[in-house]
Amino acid sequence: MLRSAVEPVAAGLAARNATPEQCAALTECALGMVATSRGQQLEGYLRHDIAFHRIVLNASGNEMFARLGDVVAEVLAGRTHHQVMFEDPDPAAVTLHVRLAEAVREGAEADAERLTKEIAVGALHELDVLAP
């Protein structure tokens, strides 16, 4: 899967290269994900999730990764619009996004990579459960 190959590397680079403004925007998106993670607010959650992943890819400083934002957005939207996601996002996944925003802000490259791998593995697991 593209996400599991690219996004962890991008997250590690983002931890090294993100501007203070990108860190703030990433945290804002993570908090938006928290705010929309319950009560079947999947469209609102999706907007924050897409923005979150675009920021990570852009903050990597790698133009090739940044250009994958549309691809990742389509994957995330597809999960939501084709009912390959729970009615409310997995609380553990939401927490991982919050922790990833913190790792990027702290410049913790290895943590950012590890957390992003956990996010990607969790998404694959959800896919296995919901669309075997």
Short mmCIF file of N, CA, C and O in Angstrom, two decimals:
data_model
loop_
_atom_site.label_atom_id
_atom_site.label_comp_id
_atom_site.label_asym_id
_atom_site.label_seq_id
_atom_site.Cartn_x
_atom_site.Cartn_y
_atom_site.Cartn_z
N MET A 1 0.84 -1.18 0.00
CA MET A 1 0.00 0.00 0.00
C MET A 1 0.88 1.24 0.00
O MET A 1 1.82 1.36 0.76
N LEU A 2 0.51 2.17 -0.86
CA LEU A 2 1.29 3.40 -1.03
C LEU A 2 1.46 4.15 0.28
O LEU A 2 2.56 4.60 0.63
N ARG A 3 0.37 4.25 1.04
CA ARG A 3 0.44 5.03 2.29
C ARG A 3 1.46 4.45 3.25
O ARG A 3 2.20 5.20 3.90
N SER A 4 1.48 3.14 3.40
CA SER A 4 2.39 2.54 4.38
C SER A 4 3.84 2.64 3.94
O SER A 4 4.75 2.57 4.77
N ALA A 5 4.07 2.84 2.65
CA ALA A 5 5.44 2.97 2.16
C ALA A 5 5.93 4.43 2.22
O ALA A 5 7.08 4.68 2.56
N VAL A 6 5.05 5.36 1.90
CA VAL A 6 5.45 6.76 1.74
C VAL A 6 5.24 7.59 3.00
O VAL A 6 6.12 8.35 3.41
N GLU A 7 4.08 7.47 3.61
CA GLU A 7 3.74 8.39 4.70
C GLU A 7 4.66 8.30 5.91
O GLU A 7 4.97 9.34 6.49
N PRO A 8 5.13 7.13 6.33
CA PRO A 8 6.06 7.12 7.47
C PRO A 8 7.34 7.91 7.18
O PRO A 8 7.82 8.67 8.04
N VAL A 9 7.88 7.77 5.98
CA VAL A 9 9.09 8.51 5.61
C VAL A 9 8.78 10.01 5.59
O VAL A 9 9.55 10.82 6.11
N ALA A 10 7.63 10.36 5.01
CA ALA A 10 7.22 11.77 4.97
C ALA A 10 7.06 12.33 6.38
O ALA A 10 7.46 13.47 6.65
N ALA A 11 6.49 11.54 7.28
CA ALA A 11 6.29 12.01 8.66
C ALA A 11 7.62 12.23 9.37
O ALA A 11 7.78 13.22 10.10
N GLY A 12 8.57 11.35 9.14
CA GLY A 12 9.89 11.54 9.72
C GLY A 12 10.54 12.82 9.22
O GLY A 12 11.12 13.60 9.99
N LEU A 13 10.41 13.06 7.91
CA LEU A 13 10.94 14.30 7.34
C LEU A 13 10.19 15.52 7.87
O LEU A 13 10.79 16.58 8.11
N ALA A 14 8.88 15.38 8.05
CA ALA A 14 8.09 16.49 8.59
C ALA A 14 8.55 16.84 9.99
O ALA A 14 8.62 18.03 10.35
N ALA A 15 8.88 15.83 10.78
CA ALA A 15 9.38 16.10 12.14
C ALA A 15 10.69 16.91 12.09
O ALA A 15 10.96 17.70 12.98
N ARG A 16 11.44 16.71 11.04
CA ARG A 16 12.70 17.44 10.89
C ARG A 16 12.48 18.84 10.29
O ARG A 16 13.17 19.79 10.65
N ASN A 17 11.51 18.97 9.37
CA ASN A 17 11.42 20.16 8.53
C ASN A 17 10.21 21.06 8.75
O ASN A 17 10.16 22.15 8.19
N ALA A 18 9.22 20.61 9.50
CA ALA A 18 7.97 21.39 9.62
C ALA A 18 8.22 22.75 10.24
O ALA A 18 8.99 22.90 11.18
N THR A 19 7.53 23.73 9.68
CA THR A 19 7.59 25.09 10.24
C THR A 19 6.68 25.15 11.47
O THR A 19 5.80 24.30 11.64
N PRO A 20 6.85 26.17 12.31
CA PRO A 20 5.93 26.33 13.43
C PRO A 20 4.47 26.44 12.97
O PRO A 20 3.56 25.92 13.62
N GLU A 21 4.25 27.11 11.84
CA GLU A 21 2.89 27.24 11.31
C GLU A 21 2.32 25.89 10.89
O GLU A 21 1.14 25.60 11.13
N GLN A 22 3.14 25.05 10.27
CA GLN A 22 2.68 23.71 9.89
C GLN A 22 2.40 22.86 11.12
O GLN A 22 1.43 22.11 11.14
N CYS A 23 3.23 23.00 12.15
CA CYS A 23 3.00 22.26 13.39
C CYS A 23 1.67 22.68 14.01
O CYS A 23 0.89 21.84 14.48
N ALA A 24 1.41 23.98 14.02
CA ALA A 24 0.14 24.48 14.58
C ALA A 24 -1.05 23.98 13.77
O ALA A 24 -2.06 23.54 14.34
N ALA A 25 -0.94 24.00 12.44
CA ALA A 25 -2.03 23.54 11.59
C ALA A 25 -2.26 22.04 11.77
O ALA A 25 -3.40 21.57 11.77
N LEU A 26 -1.18 21.29 11.93
CA LEU A 26 -1.29 19.85 12.13
C LEU A 26 -2.01 19.56 13.45
O LEU A 26 -2.92 18.71 13.50
N THR A 27 -1.65 20.29 14.50
CA THR A 27 -2.31 20.12 15.79
C THR A 27 -3.78 20.51 15.69
O THR A 27 -4.66 19.83 16.23
N GLU A 28 -4.07 21.59 14.97
CA GLU A 28 -5.45 22.02 14.79
C GLU A 28 -6.28 20.95 14.07
O GLU A 28 -7.41 20.67 14.45
N CYS A 29 -5.70 20.33 13.05
CA CYS A 29 -6.40 19.26 12.34
C CYS A 29 -6.63 18.06 13.25
O CYS A 29 -7.71 17.45 13.24
N ALA A 30 -5.61 17.70 14.04
CA ALA A 30 -5.76 16.57 14.97
C ALA A 30 -6.87 16.84 15.97
O ALA A 30 -7.69 15.95 16.26
N LEU A 31 -6.94 18.06 16.48
CA LEU A 31 -8.01 18.41 17.42
C LEU A 31 -9.36 18.41 16.73
O LEU A 31 -10.37 18.03 17.33
N GLY A 32 -9.40 18.80 15.46
CA GLY A 32 -10.63 18.72 14.69
C GLY A 32 -11.08 17.27 14.52
O GLY A 32 -12.28 16.97 14.55
N MET A 33 -10.11 16.38 14.34
CA MET A 33 -10.43 14.96 14.24
C MET A 33 -11.04 14.47 15.55
O MET A 33 -12.01 13.72 15.56
N VAL A 34 -10.46 14.90 16.66
CA VAL A 34 -11.00 14.54 17.98
C VAL A 34 -12.44 15.04 18.10
O VAL A 34 -13.34 14.31 18.50
N ALA A 35 -12.65 16.29 17.72
CA ALA A 35 -13.97 16.92 17.88
C ALA A 35 -15.05 16.27 17.03
O ALA A 35 -16.23 16.33 17.37
N THR A 36 -14.66 15.63 15.92
CA THR A 36 -15.65 15.03 15.01
C THR A 36 -15.59 13.50 15.03
O THR A 36 -16.17 12.85 14.17
N SER A 37 -14.90 12.94 16.01
CA SER A 37 -14.69 11.49 16.01
C SER A 37 -15.83 10.69 16.63
O SER A 37 -15.81 9.47 16.59
N ARG A 38 -16.81 11.38 17.19
CA ARG A 38 -17.95 10.68 17.78
C ARG A 38 -19.24 11.32 17.26
O ARG A 38 -19.25 12.48 16.89
N GLY A 39 -20.30 10.54 17.25
CA GLY A 39 -21.59 11.07 16.82
C GLY A 39 -21.81 11.01 15.32
O GLY A 39 -22.58 11.79 14.78
N GLN A 40 -21.11 10.11 14.66
CA GLN A 40 -21.28 9.89 13.22
C GLN A 40 -21.12 11.17 12.40
O GLN A 40 -21.96 11.53 11.59
N GLN A 41 -20.02 11.84 12.62
CA GLN A 41 -19.68 13.08 11.90
C GLN A 41 -18.59 12.80 10.87
O GLN A 41 -17.59 13.52 10.79
N LEU A 42 -18.77 11.75 10.08
CA LEU A 42 -17.69 11.28 9.22
C LEU A 42 -17.23 12.31 8.18
O LEU A 42 -16.04 12.37 7.87
N GLU A 43 -18.13 13.11 7.64
CA GLU A 43 -17.70 14.11 6.64
C GLU A 43 -16.80 15.17 7.28
O GLU A 43 -15.79 15.57 6.70
N GLY A 44 -17.16 15.62 8.46
CA GLY A 44 -16.32 16.58 9.17
C GLY A 44 -14.98 15.97 9.53
O GLY A 44 -13.92 16.60 9.37
N TYR A 45 -15.02 14.73 10.01
CA TYR A 45 -13.80 14.02 10.36
C TYR A 45 -12.91 13.90 9.11
O TYR A 45 -11.70 14.14 9.17
N LEU A 46 -13.54 13.53 7.99
CA LEU A 46 -12.78 13.34 6.75
C LEU A 46 -12.06 14.62 6.35
O LEU A 46 -10.89 14.57 5.94
N ARG A 47 -12.72 15.77 6.45
CA ARG A 47 -12.07 17.04 6.09
C ARG A 47 -10.80 17.26 6.92
O ARG A 47 -9.75 17.63 6.39
N HIS A 48 -10.89 17.01 8.23
CA HIS A 48 -9.71 17.20 9.09
C HIS A 48 -8.64 16.15 8.79
O HIS A 48 -7.45 16.47 8.80
N ASP A 49 -9.06 14.92 8.53
CA ASP A 49 -8.12 13.83 8.24
C ASP A 49 -7.34 14.12 6.96
O ASP A 49 -6.11 13.98 6.92
N ILE A 50 -8.04 14.52 5.91
CA ILE A 50 -7.37 14.85 4.65
C ILE A 50 -6.40 16.00 4.84
O ILE A 50 -5.24 15.94 4.40
N ALA A 51 -6.84 17.06 5.52
CA ALA A 51 -5.96 18.21 5.75
C ALA A 51 -4.74 17.79 6.55
O ALA A 51 -3.61 18.22 6.26
N PHE A 52 -4.93 16.94 7.56
CA PHE A 52 -3.84 16.45 8.39
C PHE A 52 -2.77 15.78 7.53
O PHE A 52 -1.58 16.10 7.62
N HIS A 53 -3.21 14.84 6.69
CA HIS A 53 -2.24 14.09 5.89
C HIS A 53 -1.58 14.97 4.83
O HIS A 53 -0.39 14.78 4.54
N ARG A 54 -2.31 15.93 4.28
CA ARG A 54 -1.70 16.87 3.33
C ARG A 54 -0.59 17.69 4.01
O ARG A 54 0.47 17.92 3.43
N ILE A 55 -0.85 18.12 5.24
CA ILE A 55 0.15 18.90 5.96
C ILE A 55 1.40 18.07 6.20
O ILE A 55 2.52 18.55 6.00
N VAL A 56 1.23 16.82 6.61
CA VAL A 56 2.40 15.95 6.83
C VAL A 56 3.20 15.83 5.54
O VAL A 56 4.44 15.98 5.55
N LEU A 57 2.52 15.55 4.44
CA LEU A 57 3.22 15.38 3.16
C LEU A 57 3.92 16.68 2.75
O LEU A 57 5.08 16.64 2.32
N ASN A 58 3.25 17.81 2.91
CA ASN A 58 3.87 19.09 2.54
C ASN A 58 5.02 19.45 3.47
O ASN A 58 6.05 19.96 3.02
N ALA A 59 4.84 19.19 4.76
CA ALA A 59 5.87 19.54 5.74
C ALA A 59 7.12 18.69 5.60
O ALA A 59 8.17 19.06 6.12
N SER A 60 7.02 17.59 4.88
CA SER A 60 8.20 16.75 4.66
C SER A 60 9.30 17.52 3.93
O SER A 60 10.47 17.20 4.07
N GLY A 61 8.90 18.52 3.16
CA GLY A 61 9.88 19.26 2.36
C GLY A 61 10.25 18.53 1.08
O GLY A 61 11.08 19.01 0.31
N ASN A 62 9.61 17.39 0.82
CA ASN A 62 9.89 16.59 -0.37
C ASN A 62 8.76 16.84 -1.37
O ASN A 62 7.60 16.51 -1.10
N GLU A 63 9.10 17.41 -2.51
CA GLU A 63 8.09 17.77 -3.50
C GLU A 63 7.31 16.56 -4.01
O GLU A 63 6.10 16.64 -4.23
N MET A 64 7.98 15.44 -4.18
CA MET A 64 7.29 14.23 -4.65
C MET A 64 6.24 13.79 -3.63
O MET A 64 5.11 13.47 -3.99
N PHE A 65 6.59 13.80 -2.35
CA PHE A 65 5.63 13.42 -1.32
C PHE A 65 4.46 14.42 -1.28
O PHE A 65 3.31 14.02 -1.18
N ALA A 66 4.78 15.70 -1.39
CA ALA A 66 3.73 16.72 -1.35
C ALA A 66 2.72 16.52 -2.48
O ALA A 66 1.52 16.72 -2.29
N ARG A 67 3.19 16.08 -3.63
CA ARG A 67 2.31 15.87 -4.77
C ARG A 67 1.38 14.66 -4.59
O ARG A 67 0.44 14.50 -5.35
N LEU A 68 1.65 13.84 -3.61
CA LEU A 68 0.79 12.68 -3.35
C LEU A 68 -0.42 13.03 -2.49
O LEU A 68 -1.24 12.17 -2.19
N GLY A 69 -0.55 14.29 -2.12
CA GLY A 69 -1.68 14.71 -1.28
C GLY A 69 -3.03 14.37 -1.88
O GLY A 69 -3.93 13.92 -1.18
N ASP A 70 -3.18 14.55 -3.19
CA ASP A 70 -4.45 14.24 -3.83
C ASP A 70 -4.74 12.74 -3.81
O ASP A 70 -5.88 12.32 -3.63
N VAL A 71 -3.71 11.94 -3.99
CA VAL A 71 -3.87 10.48 -3.97
C VAL A 71 -4.32 10.04 -2.58
O VAL A 71 -5.28 9.26 -2.43
N VAL A 72 -3.65 10.51 -1.56
CA VAL A 72 -4.00 10.15 -0.19
C VAL A 72 -5.42 10.65 0.14
O VAL A 72 -6.21 9.93 0.76
N ALA A 73 -5.76 11.84 -0.33
CA ALA A 73 -7.11 12.37 -0.10
C ALA A 73 -8.15 11.46 -0.72
O ALA A 73 -9.20 11.18 -0.10
N GLU A 74 -7.89 10.96 -1.91
CA GLU A 74 -8.84 10.05 -2.58
C GLU A 74 -8.98 8.74 -1.82
O GLU A 74 -10.08 8.19 -1.71
N VAL A 75 -7.88 8.22 -1.31
CA VAL A 75 -7.92 6.98 -0.53
C VAL A 75 -8.77 7.19 0.73
O VAL A 75 -9.64 6.37 1.05
N LEU A 76 -8.52 8.27 1.43
CA LEU A 76 -9.28 8.56 2.65
C LEU A 76 -10.76 8.79 2.34
O LEU A 76 -11.63 8.28 3.05
N ALA A 77 -11.04 9.55 1.29
CA ALA A 77 -12.43 9.80 0.92
C ALA A 77 -13.11 8.50 0.49
O ALA A 77 -14.28 8.27 0.83
N GLY A 78 -12.40 7.66 -0.22
CA GLY A 78 -12.97 6.39 -0.66
C GLY A 78 -13.37 5.51 0.50
O GLY A 78 -14.42 4.87 0.47
N ARG A 79 -12.55 5.48 1.54
CA ARG A 79 -12.89 4.69 2.73
C ARG A 79 -14.21 5.17 3.32
O ARG A 79 -15.04 4.37 3.73
N THR A 80 -14.39 6.46 3.39
CA THR A 80 -15.59 7.03 4.00
C THR A 80 -16.80 6.86 3.09
O THR A 80 -17.86 6.41 3.52
N HIS A 81 -16.65 7.19 1.82
CA HIS A 81 -17.79 7.20 0.91
C HIS A 81 -18.22 5.82 0.44
O HIS A 81 -19.32 5.68 -0.09
N HIS A 82 -17.36 4.83 0.63
CA HIS A 82 -17.72 3.46 0.24
C HIS A 82 -17.92 2.57 1.46
O HIS A 82 -17.79 1.35 1.39
N GLN A 83 -18.22 3.19 2.59
CA GLN A 83 -18.54 2.50 3.83
C GLN A 83 -17.49 1.46 4.22
O GLN A 83 -17.80 0.38 4.68
N VAL A 84 -16.22 1.80 4.03
CA VAL A 84 -15.13 0.94 4.47
C VAL A 84 -14.48 1.60 5.68
O VAL A 84 -13.27 1.71 5.80
N MET A 85 -15.36 2.08 6.58
CA MET A 85 -14.93 2.72 7.81
C MET A 85 -16.07 2.55 8.80
O MET A 85 -17.24 2.47 8.42
N PHE A 86 -15.73 2.47 10.07
CA PHE A 86 -16.75 2.33 11.09
C PHE A 86 -17.60 3.60 11.15
O PHE A 86 -17.20 4.65 10.65
N GLU A 87 -18.78 3.53 11.78
CA GLU A 87 -19.66 4.70 11.89
C GLU A 87 -18.96 5.86 12.59
O GLU A 87 -19.21 7.02 12.29
N ASP A 88 -18.13 5.55 13.56
CA ASP A 88 -17.24 6.52 14.19
C ASP A 88 -15.82 6.01 14.03
O ASP A 88 -15.59 4.80 14.13
N PRO A 89 -14.87 6.89 13.78
CA PRO A 89 -13.48 6.45 13.63
C PRO A 89 -12.98 5.71 14.87
O PRO A 89 -13.44 5.96 15.98
N ASP A 90 -12.05 4.81 14.64
CA ASP A 90 -11.44 4.06 15.73
C ASP A 90 -10.76 5.03 16.69
O ASP A 90 -9.89 5.82 16.28
N PRO A 91 -11.15 5.02 17.97
CA PRO A 91 -10.53 5.94 18.93
C PRO A 91 -9.01 5.83 18.98
O PRO A 91 -8.32 6.85 19.15
N ALA A 92 -8.49 4.63 18.81
CA ALA A 92 -7.03 4.46 18.84
C ALA A 92 -6.38 5.20 17.67
O ALA A 92 -5.31 5.79 17.82
N ALA A 93 -7.03 5.18 16.51
CA ALA A 93 -6.49 5.88 15.34
C ALA A 93 -6.50 7.39 15.57
O ALA A 93 -5.55 8.09 15.19
N VAL A 94 -7.55 7.88 16.18
CA VAL A 94 -7.63 9.32 16.47
C VAL A 94 -6.48 9.71 17.40
O VAL A 94 -5.79 10.70 17.17
N THR A 95 -6.27 8.92 18.43
CA THR A 95 -5.19 9.18 19.38
C THR A 95 -3.83 9.14 18.69
O THR A 95 -2.97 9.98 18.97
N LEU A 96 -3.65 8.22 17.76
CA LEU A 96 -2.37 8.14 17.03
C LEU A 96 -2.12 9.42 16.23
O LEU A 96 -0.99 9.90 16.15
N HIS A 97 -3.16 10.00 15.65
CA HIS A 97 -3.00 11.25 14.91
C HIS A 97 -2.58 12.39 15.85
O HIS A 97 -1.72 13.20 15.50
N VAL A 98 -3.19 12.44 17.03
CA VAL A 98 -2.82 13.47 18.01
C VAL A 98 -1.36 13.29 18.41
O VAL A 98 -0.58 14.27 18.45
N ARG A 99 -0.97 12.06 18.67
CA ARG A 99 0.42 11.78 19.06
C ARG A 99 1.39 12.10 17.91
O ARG A 99 2.50 12.58 18.15
N LEU A 100 0.96 11.84 16.68
CA LEU A 100 1.81 12.16 15.53
C LEU A 100 2.01 13.67 15.42
O LEU A 100 3.13 14.13 15.18
N ALA A 101 0.95 14.44 15.61
CA ALA A 101 1.10 15.90 15.58
C ALA A 101 2.11 16.34 16.64
O ALA A 101 2.95 17.22 16.38
N GLU A 102 2.05 15.73 17.81
CA GLU A 102 3.00 16.07 18.88
C GLU A 102 4.42 15.68 18.50
O GLU A 102 5.37 16.44 18.74
N ALA A 103 4.58 14.50 17.90
CA ALA A 103 5.92 14.04 17.50
C ALA A 103 6.53 14.98 16.46
O ALA A 103 7.72 15.31 16.52
N VAL A 104 5.72 15.41 15.49
CA VAL A 104 6.22 16.34 14.48
C VAL A 104 6.62 17.65 15.15
O VAL A 104 7.71 18.19 14.90
N ARG A 105 5.78 18.17 16.02
CA ARG A 105 6.08 19.43 16.71
C ARG A 105 7.36 19.32 17.53
O ARG A 105 8.16 20.26 17.60
N GLU A 106 7.57 18.16 18.15
CA GLU A 106 8.75 17.94 18.99
C GLU A 106 10.00 17.61 18.18
O GLU A 106 11.09 17.52 18.75
N GLY A 107 9.85 17.39 16.88
CA GLY A 107 11.01 17.01 16.06
C GLY A 107 11.45 15.59 16.27
O GLY A 107 12.61 15.24 15.99
N ALA A 108 10.57 14.74 16.74
CA ALA A 108 10.88 13.33 17.04
C ALA A 108 10.66 12.48 15.79
O ALA A 108 9.60 11.89 15.58
N GLU A 109 11.69 12.41 14.95
CA GLU A 109 11.58 11.75 13.65
C GLU A 109 11.20 10.28 13.76
O GLU A 109 10.29 9.81 13.05
N ALA A 110 11.88 9.54 14.61
CA ALA A 110 11.62 8.09 14.72
C ALA A 110 10.20 7.84 15.24
O ALA A 110 9.50 6.94 14.75
N ASP A 111 9.77 8.64 16.20
CA ASP A 111 8.40 8.50 16.72
C ASP A 111 7.38 8.81 15.64
O ASP A 111 6.37 8.12 15.51
N ALA A 112 7.62 9.86 14.87
CA ALA A 112 6.70 10.24 13.79
C ALA A 112 6.57 9.10 12.78
O ALA A 112 5.46 8.76 12.35
N GLU A 113 7.69 8.51 12.40
CA GLU A 113 7.66 7.37 11.46
C GLU A 113 6.88 6.20 12.06
O GLU A 113 6.02 5.61 11.40
N ARG A 114 7.19 5.86 13.29
CA ARG A 114 6.54 4.71 13.94
C ARG A 114 5.03 4.92 14.07
O ARG A 114 4.23 4.02 13.77
N LEU A 115 4.63 6.09 14.49
CA LEU A 115 3.21 6.39 14.67
C LEU A 115 2.47 6.34 13.34
O LEU A 115 1.34 5.84 13.25
N THR A 116 3.11 6.83 12.29
CA THR A 116 2.47 6.81 10.97
C THR A 116 2.34 5.38 10.46
O THR A 116 1.33 5.04 9.84
N LYS A 117 3.32 4.55 10.74
CA LYS A 117 3.19 3.12 10.39
C LYS A 117 2.02 2.50 11.13
O LYS A 117 1.25 1.72 10.55
N GLU A 118 1.86 2.85 12.40
CA GLU A 118 0.73 2.32 13.17
C GLU A 118 -0.60 2.77 12.59
O GLU A 118 -1.56 1.99 12.53
N ILE A 119 -0.67 4.01 12.14
CA ILE A 119 -1.90 4.52 11.51
C ILE A 119 -2.21 3.72 10.25
O ILE A 119 -3.35 3.31 10.03
N ALA A 120 -1.20 3.50 9.42
CA ALA A 120 -1.40 2.77 8.16
C ALA A 120 -1.80 1.33 8.42
O ALA A 120 -2.71 0.80 7.76
N VAL A 121 -1.16 0.67 9.39
CA VAL A 121 -1.51 -0.71 9.72
C VAL A 121 -2.94 -0.79 10.25
O VAL A 121 -3.70 -1.70 9.88
N GLY A 122 -3.31 0.16 11.07
CA GLY A 122 -4.68 0.20 11.59
C GLY A 122 -5.70 0.36 10.48
O GLY A 122 -6.76 -0.29 10.50
N ALA A 123 -5.39 1.20 9.49
CA ALA A 123 -6.31 1.39 8.36
C ALA A 123 -6.45 0.11 7.56
O ALA A 123 -7.56 -0.25 7.13
N LEU A 124 -5.35 -0.61 7.37
CA LEU A 124 -5.42 -1.89 6.67
C LEU A 124 -6.23 -2.91 7.46
O LEU A 124 -7.01 -3.67 6.88
N HIS A 125 -6.07 -2.90 8.77
CA HIS A 125 -6.85 -3.82 9.62
C HIS A 125 -8.34 -3.52 9.51
O HIS A 125 -9.16 -4.42 9.40
N GLU A 126 -8.71 -2.24 9.54
CA GLU A 126 -10.12 -1.86 9.40
C GLU A 126 -10.67 -2.35 8.07
O GLU A 126 -11.79 -2.84 7.99
N LEU A 127 -9.87 -2.23 7.02
CA LEU A 127 -10.29 -2.69 5.71
C LEU A 127 -10.54 -4.19 5.71
O LEU A 127 -11.54 -4.67 5.15
N ASP A 128 -9.68 -4.94 6.38
CA ASP A 128 -9.85 -6.40 6.49
C ASP A 128 -11.14 -6.75 7.24
O ASP A 128 -11.83 -7.71 6.89
N VAL A 129 -11.46 -5.98 8.28
CA VAL A 129 -12.65 -6.24 9.08
C VAL A 129 -13.92 -5.89 8.31
O VAL A 129 -14.89 -6.64 8.32
N LEU A 130 -13.90 -4.72 7.65
CA LEU A 130 -15.12 -4.21 7.03
C LEU A 130 -15.35 -4.71 5.60
O LEU A 130 -16.48 -4.73 5.14
N ALA A 131 -14.30 -5.08 4.92
CA ALA A 131 -14.43 -5.57 3.54
C ALA A 131 -13.51 -6.76 3.33
O ALA A 131 -12.51 -6.68 2.64
N PRO A 132 -13.86 -7.89 3.98
CA PRO A 132 -12.96 -9.06 3.90
C PRO A 132 -12.83 -9.61 2.49
O PRO A 132 -13.69 -9.47 1.67
#
